[in-house]
PDB file of C-alpha atoms in Angstrom:
ATOM      1  CA  MET A 909      53.846  64.197 164.883  1.00  0.00           C
ATOM      2  CA  THR A 910      57.584  64.934 164.688  1.00  0.00           C
ATOM      3  CA  LEU A 911      59.192  63.501 161.588  1.00  0.00           C
ATOM      4  CA  ALA A 912      62.267  61.344 162.065  1.00  0.00           C
ATOM      5  CA  THR A 913      65.557  63.022 161.207  1.00  0.00           C
ATOM      6  CA  ARG A 914      67.202  61.385 158.201  1.00  0.00           C
ATOM      7  CA  VAL A 915      70.888  60.435 158.174  1.00  0.00           C
ATOM      8  CA  ILE A 916      72.279  60.528 154.637  1.00  0.00           C
ATOM      9  CA  PRO A 917      75.709  59.391 153.437  1.00  0.00           C
ATOM     10  CA  CYS A 918      76.881  61.342 150.389  1.00  0.00           C
ATOM     11  CA  LEU A 919      78.857  59.683 147.623  1.00  0.00           C
ATOM     12  CA  ASP A 920      80.857  62.115 145.494  1.00  0.00           C
ATOM     13  CA  VAL A 921      81.398  60.112 142.304  1.00  0.00           C
ATOM     14  CA  ASP A 922      84.097  60.842 139.724  1.00  0.00           C
ATOM     15  CA  ALA A 923      84.421  58.518 136.714  1.00  0.00           C
ATOM     16  CA  GLY A 924      82.591  55.737 138.542  1.00  0.00           C
ATOM     17  CA  ARG A 925      84.581  55.930 141.808  1.00  0.00           C
ATOM     18  CA  VAL A 926      83.767  57.619 145.119  1.00  0.00           C
ATOM     19  CA  VAL A 927      86.181  60.465 145.926  1.00  0.00           C
ATOM     20  CA  LYS A 928      86.544  62.904 148.819  1.00  0.00           C
ATOM     21  CA  GLY A 929      88.597  66.024 149.481  1.00  0.00           C
ATOM     22  CA  VAL A 930      88.748  69.128 151.679  1.00  0.00           C
ATOM     23  CA  ASN A 931      86.947  72.268 150.459  1.00  0.00           C
ATOM     24  CA  PHE A 932      86.446  70.379 147.175  1.00  0.00           C
ATOM     25  CA  GLN A 933      90.235  70.114 146.598  1.00  0.00           C
ATOM     26  CA  ASP A 934      92.760  67.223 146.708  1.00  0.00           C
ATOM     27  CA  LEU A 935      90.295  64.445 145.911  1.00  0.00           C
ATOM     28  CA  ARG A 936      91.257  60.930 147.022  1.00  0.00           C
ATOM     29  CA  ASP A 937      89.696  57.586 146.173  1.00  0.00           C
ATOM     30  CA  ALA A 938      87.175  56.260 148.699  1.00  0.00           C
ATOM     31  CA  GLY A 939      85.922  53.137 146.963  1.00  0.00           C
ATOM     32  CA  ASP A 940      83.274  51.619 144.724  1.00  0.00           C
ATOM     33  CA  PRO A 941      79.914  53.446 144.958  1.00  0.00           C
ATOM     34  CA  VAL A 942      77.755  50.317 144.699  1.00  0.00           C
ATOM     35  CA  GLU A 943      79.743  48.523 147.441  1.00  0.00           C
ATOM     36  CA  LEU A 944      79.624  51.587 149.714  1.00  0.00           C
ATOM     37  CA  ALA A 945      75.895  52.014 149.099  1.00  0.00           C
ATOM     38  CA  ALA A 946      75.321  48.413 150.244  1.00  0.00           C
ATOM     39  CA  VAL A 947      77.338  49.065 153.420  1.00  0.00           C
ATOM     40  CA  TYR A 948      75.277  52.170 154.235  1.00  0.00           C
ATOM     41  CA  ASP A 949      72.023  50.358 153.512  1.00  0.00           C
ATOM     42  CA  GLU A 950      73.093  47.724 156.053  1.00  0.00           C
ATOM     43  CA  GLN A 951      74.061  50.405 158.584  1.00  0.00           C
ATOM     44  CA  GLY A 952      70.569  51.905 158.438  1.00  0.00           C
ATOM     45  CA  ALA A 953      71.054  54.956 156.219  1.00  0.00           C
ATOM     46  CA  ASP A 954      67.708  56.606 155.431  1.00  0.00           C
ATOM     47  CA  GLU A 955      68.740  57.819 151.978  1.00  0.00           C
ATOM     48  CA  LEU A 956      71.814  58.073 149.776  1.00  0.00           C
ATOM     49  CA  THR A 957      72.975  61.082 147.803  1.00  0.00           C
ATOM     50  CA  PHE A 958      75.167  60.681 144.714  1.00  0.00           C
ATOM     51  CA  LEU A 959      76.923  63.743 143.342  1.00  0.00           C
ATOM     52  CA  ASP A 960      78.704  63.411 140.015  1.00  0.00           C
ATOM     53  CA  VAL A 961      81.516  65.828 140.821  1.00  0.00           C
ATOM     54  CA  THR A 962      82.923  66.145 137.313  1.00  0.00           C
ATOM     55  CA  ALA A 963      79.606  65.736 135.492  1.00  0.00           C
ATOM     56  CA  SER A 964      81.211  66.099 132.087  1.00  0.00           C
ATOM     57  CA  SER A 965      79.164  64.742 129.206  1.00  0.00           C
ATOM     58  CA  GLY A 966      81.745  62.003 128.676  1.00  0.00           C
ATOM     59  CA  ASN A 967      81.218  60.863 132.241  1.00  0.00           C
ATOM     60  CA  ARG A 968      77.428  60.858 132.050  1.00  0.00           C
ATOM     61  CA  GLU A 969      76.946  57.260 130.896  1.00  0.00           C
ATOM     62  CA  THR A 970      79.130  56.084 133.788  1.00  0.00           C
ATOM     63  CA  THR A 971      76.815  57.919 136.171  1.00  0.00           C
ATOM     64  CA  TYR A 972      73.666  56.315 134.734  1.00  0.00           C
ATOM     65  CA  ASP A 973      75.338  52.924 135.036  1.00  0.00           C
ATOM     66  CA  VAL A 974      76.337  53.533 138.684  1.00  0.00           C
ATOM     67  CA  VAL A 975      72.806  54.730 139.504  1.00  0.00           C
ATOM     68  CA  ARG A 976      71.293  51.662 137.822  1.00  0.00           C
ATOM     69  CA  ARG A 977      73.561  49.228 139.647  1.00  0.00           C
ATOM     70  CA  THR A 978      73.022  50.965 142.995  1.00  0.00           C
ATOM     71  CA  ALA A 979      69.237  51.121 142.618  1.00  0.00           C
ATOM     72  CA  GLU A 980      69.240  47.387 141.874  1.00  0.00           C
ATOM     73  CA  SER A 981      71.274  46.544 144.982  1.00  0.00           C
ATOM     74  CA  VAL A 982      69.788  48.825 147.666  1.00  0.00           C
ATOM     75  CA  PHE A 983      66.229  49.789 148.502  1.00  0.00           C
ATOM     76  CA  ILE A 984      66.629  53.168 150.194  1.00  0.00           C
ATOM     77  CA  PRO A 985      65.812  56.419 148.354  1.00  0.00           C
ATOM     78  CA  LEU A 986      68.540  57.667 146.048  1.00  0.00           C
ATOM     79  CA  THR A 987      69.122  61.333 145.192  1.00  0.00           C
ATOM     80  CA  VAL A 988      71.415  62.005 142.227  1.00  0.00           C
ATOM     81  CA  GLY A 989      72.924  65.368 141.312  1.00  0.00           C
ATOM     82  CA  GLY A 990      75.709  66.847 139.231  1.00  0.00           C
ATOM     83  CA  GLY A 991      75.386  68.131 135.694  1.00  0.00           C
ATOM     84  CA  VAL A 992      71.575  68.041 135.610  1.00  0.00           C
ATOM     85  CA  ARG A 993      70.628  70.727 133.094  1.00  0.00           C
ATOM     86  CA  THR A 994      67.292  69.756 131.549  1.00  0.00           C
ATOM     87  CA  VAL A 995      64.014  67.968 132.183  1.00  0.00           C
ATOM     88  CA  VAL A 996      65.359  65.194 129.904  1.00  0.00           C
ATOM     89  CA  ASP A 997      68.341  64.670 132.271  1.00  0.00           C
ATOM     90  CA  VAL A 998      65.901  64.313 135.184  1.00  0.00           C
ATOM     91  CA  ASP A 999      63.766  61.855 133.229  1.00  0.00           C
ATOM     92  CA  ARG A1000      66.803  59.690 132.395  1.00  0.00           C
ATOM     93  CA  LEU A1001      68.021  59.636 135.995  1.00  0.00           C
ATOM     94  CA  LEU A1002      64.581  58.672 137.303  1.00  0.00           C
ATOM     95  CA  ARG A1003      64.398  55.890 134.719  1.00  0.00           C
ATOM     96  CA  ALA A1004      67.866  54.700 135.808  1.00  0.00           C
ATOM     97  CA  GLY A1005      66.582  54.341 139.373  1.00  0.00           C
ATOM     98  CA  ALA A1006      66.977  57.713 141.101  1.00  0.00           C
ATOM     99  CA  ASP A1007      64.125  58.730 143.437  1.00  0.00           C
ATOM    100  CA  LYS A1008      65.093  62.400 143.599  1.00  0.00           C
ATOM    101  CA  VAL A1009      67.328  64.626 141.495  1.00  0.00           C
ATOM    102  CA  GLY A1010      69.627  67.398 142.698  1.00  0.00           C
ATOM    103  CA  VAL A1011      69.953  70.586 140.668  1.00  0.00           C
ATOM    104  CA  ASN A1012      72.447  73.370 141.290  1.00  0.00           C
ATOM    105  CA  THR A1013      74.319  75.370 138.626  1.00  0.00           C
ATOM    106  CA  ALA A1014      71.703  74.964 135.883  1.00  0.00           C
ATOM    107  CA  ALA A1015      68.988  76.364 138.177  1.00  0.00           C
ATOM    108  CA  ILE A1016      71.131  79.402 138.935  1.00  0.00           C
ATOM    109  CA  ALA A1017      71.648  79.984 135.206  1.00  0.00           C
ATOM    110  CA  ARG A1018      67.943  79.445 134.431  1.00  0.00           C
ATOM    111  CA  PRO A1019      65.678  79.490 137.501  1.00  0.00           C
ATOM    112  CA  GLU A1020      62.599  78.418 135.507  1.00  0.00           C
ATOM    113  CA  LEU A1021      64.200  74.954 135.263  1.00  0.00           C
ATOM    114  CA  ILE A1022      63.008  74.455 138.874  1.00  0.00           C
ATOM    115  CA  SER A1023      59.375  75.035 137.865  1.00  0.00           C
ATOM    116  CA  GLU A1024      59.728  72.873 134.750  1.00  0.00           C
ATOM    117  CA  ILE A1025      60.994  69.906 136.796  1.00  0.00           C
ATOM    118  CA  ALA A1026      58.435  70.417 139.586  1.00  0.00           C
ATOM    119  CA  ASP A1027      55.546  70.716 137.104  1.00  0.00           C
ATOM    120  CA  ARG A1028      56.509  67.577 135.225  1.00  0.00           C
ATOM    121  CA  PHE A1029      57.649  65.244 138.010  1.00  0.00           C
ATOM    122  CA  GLY A1030      56.298  66.817 141.240  1.00  0.00           C
ATOM    123  CA  VAL A1031      58.076  68.893 143.858  1.00  0.00           C
ATOM    124  CA  GLN A1032      59.083  65.795 145.826  1.00  0.00           C
ATOM    125  CA  VAL A1033      61.559  64.879 143.064  1.00  0.00           C
ATOM    126  CA  LEU A1034      63.495  68.155 143.117  1.00  0.00           C
ATOM    127  CA  VAL A1035      66.326  68.834 145.559  1.00  0.00           C
ATOM    128  CA  LEU A1036      67.949  72.231 145.114  1.00  0.00           C
ATOM    129  CA  SER A1037      71.599  72.049 146.060  1.00  0.00           C
ATOM    130  CA  LEU A1038      73.102  75.282 147.418  1.00  0.00           C
ATOM    131  CA  ASP A1039      76.874  75.633 147.786  1.00  0.00           C
ATOM    132  CA  VAL A1040      77.103  78.490 150.269  1.00  0.00           C
ATOM    133  CA  ARG A1041      79.966  80.459 151.740  1.00  0.00           C
ATOM    134  CA  ARG A1042      80.219  83.601 153.817  1.00  0.00           C
ATOM    135  CA  GLU A1043      80.408  86.580 151.479  1.00  0.00           C
ATOM    136  CA  ASP A1044      80.783  90.251 152.333  1.00  0.00           C
ATOM    137  CA  GLY A1045      78.240  92.523 150.757  1.00  0.00           C
ATOM    138  CA  ARG A1046      75.362  90.026 150.753  1.00  0.00           C
ATOM    139  CA  PRO A1047      72.264  91.019 152.778  1.00  0.00           C
ATOM    140  CA  SER A1048      72.409  87.795 154.829  1.00  0.00           C
ATOM    141  CA  GLY A1049      76.210  87.553 154.858  1.00  0.00           C
ATOM    142  CA  PHE A1050      75.958  84.286 152.878  1.00  0.00           C
ATOM    143  CA  GLY A1051      76.512  83.970 149.125  1.00  0.00           C
ATOM    144  CA  VAL A1052      75.822  81.193 146.631  1.00  0.00           C
ATOM    145  CA  THR A1053      78.814  79.723 144.790  1.00  0.00           C
ATOM    146  CA  THR A1054      79.286  77.470 141.770  1.00  0.00           C
ATOM    147  CA  HIS A1055      82.171  75.348 140.439  1.00  0.00           C
ATOM    148  CA  GLY A1056      82.765  73.574 143.751  1.00  0.00           C
ATOM    149  CA  GLY A1057      82.711  76.761 145.766  1.00  0.00           C
ATOM    150  CA  ARG A1058      85.309  78.509 143.613  1.00  0.00           C
ATOM    151  CA  ARG A1059      83.078  81.019 141.843  1.00  0.00           C
ATOM    152  CA  SER A1060      80.543  83.450 143.275  1.00  0.00           C
ATOM    153  CA  ALA A1061      77.084  83.266 141.693  1.00  0.00           C
ATOM    154  CA  GLU A1062      76.476  86.877 142.834  1.00  0.00           C
ATOM    155  CA  LEU A1063      73.362  85.746 144.719  1.00  0.00           C
ATOM    156  CA  ASP A1064      72.383  86.040 148.355  1.00  0.00           C
ATOM    157  CA  ALA A1065      71.968  82.476 149.669  1.00  0.00           C
ATOM    158  CA  ILE A1066      68.838  83.145 151.737  1.00  0.00           C
ATOM    159  CA  GLU A1067      67.114  85.111 148.964  1.00  0.00           C
ATOM    160  CA  TRP A1068      67.892  82.330 146.465  1.00  0.00           C
ATOM    161  CA  ALA A1069      66.562  79.639 148.817  1.00  0.00           C
ATOM    162  CA  VAL A1070      63.276  81.539 149.283  1.00  0.00           C
ATOM    163  CA  ARG A1071      62.922  82.056 145.531  1.00  0.00           C
ATOM    164  CA  ALA A1072      63.687  78.395 144.796  1.00  0.00           C
ATOM    165  CA  GLU A1073      61.000  77.245 147.234  1.00  0.00           C
ATOM    166  CA  ARG A1074      58.498  79.543 145.511  1.00  0.00           C
ATOM    167  CA  LEU A1075      59.486  78.105 142.112  1.00  0.00           C
ATOM    168  CA  GLY A1076      58.863  74.538 143.274  1.00  0.00           C
ATOM    169  CA  ALA A1077      61.984  73.127 144.949  1.00  0.00           C
ATOM    170  CA  GLY A1078      60.887  70.321 147.271  1.00  0.00           C
ATOM    171  CA  GLU A1079      63.964  70.233 149.464  1.00  0.00           C
ATOM    172  CA  LEU A1080      67.227  72.130 150.002  1.00  0.00           C
ATOM    173  CA  LEU A1081      70.634  70.483 150.225  1.00  0.00           C
ATOM    174  CA  LEU A1082      72.561  73.124 152.116  1.00  0.00           C
ATOM    175  CA  ASN A1083      76.312  72.706 151.600  1.00  0.00           C
ATOM    176  CA  SER A1084      78.610  74.907 153.682  1.00  0.00           C
ATOM    177  CA  MET A1085      81.691  75.437 151.524  1.00  0.00           C
ATOM    178  CA  ASP A1086      83.484  77.004 154.498  1.00  0.00           C
ATOM    179  CA  ARG A1087      83.040  73.791 156.475  1.00  0.00           C
ATOM    180  CA  ASP A1088      83.332  71.191 153.671  1.00  0.00           C
ATOM    181  CA  GLY A1089      85.743  68.432 154.728  1.00  0.00           C
ATOM    182  CA  THR A1090      87.046  70.417 157.728  1.00  0.00           C
ATOM    183  CA  LYS A1091      85.381  68.160 160.354  1.00  0.00           C
ATOM    184  CA  ASN A1092      84.785  71.194 162.574  1.00  0.00           C
ATOM    185  CA  GLY A1093      81.011  70.734 162.768  1.00  0.00           C
ATOM    186  CA  PHE A1094      78.097  72.018 160.703  1.00  0.00           C
ATOM    187  CA  ASP A1095      77.589  75.752 160.110  1.00  0.00           C
ATOM    188  CA  ILE A1096      74.854  76.310 162.697  1.00  0.00           C
ATOM    189  CA  GLU A1097      74.411  79.991 161.893  1.00  0.00           C
ATOM    190  CA  LEU A1098      73.778  79.180 158.220  1.00  0.00           C
ATOM    191  CA  ILE A1099      71.243  76.439 159.033  1.00  0.00           C
ATOM    192  CA  GLU A1100      69.357  78.749 161.389  1.00  0.00           C
ATOM    193  CA  ALA A1101      69.336  81.583 158.836  1.00  0.00           C
ATOM    194  CA  ILE A1102      67.850  79.324 156.118  1.00  0.00           C
ATOM    195  CA  ARG A1103      65.380  77.650 158.490  1.00  0.00           C
ATOM    196  CA  ARG A1104      63.879  81.006 159.471  1.00  0.00           C
ATOM    197  CA  GLU A1105      62.937  81.750 155.846  1.00  0.00           C
ATOM    198  CA  VAL A1106      61.901  78.468 154.192  1.00  0.00           C
ATOM    199  CA  THR A1107      59.310  75.815 155.055  1.00  0.00           C
ATOM    200  CA  ILE A1108      60.601  72.939 152.877  1.00  0.00           C
ATOM    201  CA  PRO A1109      62.969  70.322 154.360  1.00  0.00           C
ATOM    202  CA  VAL A1110      66.623  71.321 154.775  1.00  0.00           C
ATOM    203  CA  ILE A1111      69.489  68.822 154.534  1.00  0.00           C
ATOM    204  CA  ALA A1112      72.590  70.087 156.374  1.00  0.00           C
ATOM    205  CA  SER A1113      75.920  69.276 154.737  1.00  0.00           C
ATOM    206  CA  GLY A1114      79.545  70.221 155.274  1.00  0.00           C
ATOM    207  CA  GLY A1115      81.678  69.900 158.388  1.00  0.00           C
ATOM    208  CA  ALA A1116      80.693  66.681 160.162  1.00  0.00           C
ATOM    209  CA  GLY A1117      83.679  65.300 162.045  1.00  0.00           C
ATOM    210  CA  ALA A1118      82.258  63.648 165.168  1.00  0.00           C
ATOM    211  CA  VAL A1119      78.980  61.987 166.145  1.00  0.00           C
ATOM    212  CA  GLU A1120      78.197  64.897 168.471  1.00  0.00           C
ATOM    213  CA  HIS A1121      78.189  67.348 165.549  1.00  0.00           C
ATOM    214  CA  PHE A1122      74.859  66.077 164.179  1.00  0.00           C
ATOM    215  CA  ALA A1123      72.387  66.896 166.977  1.00  0.00           C
ATOM    216  CA  PRO A1124      73.230  70.653 167.010  1.00  0.00           C
ATOM    217  CA  ALA A1125      72.485  70.799 163.253  1.00  0.00           C
ATOM    218  CA  VAL A1126      69.051  69.268 163.868  1.00  0.00           C
ATOM    219  CA  ARG A1127      68.382  71.643 166.753  1.00  0.00           C
ATOM    220  CA  ALA A1128      69.302  74.519 164.413  1.00  0.00           C
ATOM    221  CA  GLY A1129      66.557  73.406 162.028  1.00  0.00           C
ATOM    222  CA  ALA A1130      67.924  70.675 159.750  1.00  0.00           C
ATOM    223  CA  ASP A1131      65.460  67.928 158.791  1.00  0.00           C
ATOM    224  CA  ALA A1132      68.271  65.673 157.605  1.00  0.00           C
ATOM    225  CA  VAL A1133      72.028  65.513 158.127  1.00  0.00           C
ATOM    226  CA  LEU A1134      74.492  64.497 155.445  1.00  0.00           C
ATOM    227  CA  ALA A1135      78.140  63.481 155.623  1.00  0.00           C
ATOM    228  CA  ALA A1136      80.696  61.851 153.358  1.00  0.00           C
ATOM    229  CA  SER A1137      84.327  61.221 154.305  1.00  0.00           C
ATOM    230  CA  VAL A1138      83.661  60.366 157.970  1.00  0.00           C
ATOM    231  CA  PHE A1139      81.474  57.497 156.753  1.00  0.00           C
ATOM    232  CA  HIS A1140      83.659  56.437 153.808  1.00  0.00           C
ATOM    233  CA  PHE A1141      86.844  56.224 155.879  1.00  0.00           C
ATOM    234  CA  ARG A1142      85.070  54.366 158.723  1.00  0.00           C
ATOM    235  CA  GLU A1143      85.524  57.156 161.273  1.00  0.00           C
ATOM    236  CA  MET A1144      81.924  56.575 162.342  1.00  0.00           C
ATOM    237  CA  THR A1145      78.895  54.589 161.216  1.00  0.00           C
ATOM    238  CA  VAL A1146      75.356  55.673 160.430  1.00  0.00           C
ATOM    239  CA  GLY A1147      74.257  53.621 163.454  1.00  0.00           C
ATOM    240  CA  GLU A1148      76.596  55.531 165.791  1.00  0.00           C
ATOM    241  CA  VAL A1149      75.241  58.856 164.519  1.00  0.00           C
ATOM    242  CA  LYS A1150      71.657  57.681 165.075  1.00  0.00           C
ATOM    243  CA  ALA A1151      72.503  56.452 168.583  1.00  0.00           C
ATOM    244  CA  ASP A1152      73.892  59.881 169.490  1.00  0.00           C
ATOM    245  CA  LEU A1153      70.849  61.632 167.991  1.00  0.00           C
ATOM    246  CA  ARG A1154      68.558  59.373 170.030  1.00  0.00           C
ATOM    247  CA  ALA A1155      70.598  60.214 173.152  1.00  0.00           C
ATOM    248  CA  HIS A1156      69.801  63.875 172.440  1.00  0.00           C
ATOM    249  CA  ASP A1157      66.072  63.133 172.066  1.00  0.00           C
ATOM    250  CA  VAL A1158      66.168  63.566 168.299  1.00  0.00           C
ATOM    251  CA  PRO A1159      63.691  61.120 166.665  1.00  0.00           C
ATOM    252  CA  VAL A1160      65.362  58.843 164.101  1.00  0.00           C
ATOM    253  CA  ARG A1161      64.134  55.781 162.211  1.00  0.00           C
TER     254      ARG A1161
END
């Protein structure tokens, strides 16, 4: 049985508001996260992803509050990431209403965090977020970055993905920093390269600009497709994306 491809709006949250930029720069306000979540629920989104883009400790309570209010108002799975550094952070987010938790920088700094989270809460809770850009000198040609794509983690993206799966990551959120906010389409080469090496689900992110950009990402091996600004600024709806996927014989819910 072929699993349905998930369509996931991503809410980048800064101090309780949704923001969006290009290549993680020039952020502009895109609305209230709880209101947007309700809109996407109505449109038929399969999941929602919240990323706390500043994730400073001072901002943390705001994030828990937004997660709580969103979980109370919508009934689709919620993944929350940004600033997750410990098992305690994961526990608090799950208690606030998150279904899954995204981990990025902290896992790069201390890979055993992946195993700790998977052992305590189960692999299905852990989404490893990879911010990837093309990097010379890496075996695969793709490197992992941190700090919104601004700093190299000195890791090969494919090698890190394989290691993370072995450690217990349940899913990969694959962000193409080269494509982020450009609306030029997903990085097909990157998706294919990751898909060849891992068996866990891959969420493709970065570059969606038209409904016809989503089907090629699925054909390349993505199990789910994620987008942000094109949904927030009403350039397309979740329903329109699903209709195009169906037209390309991609099973959707």
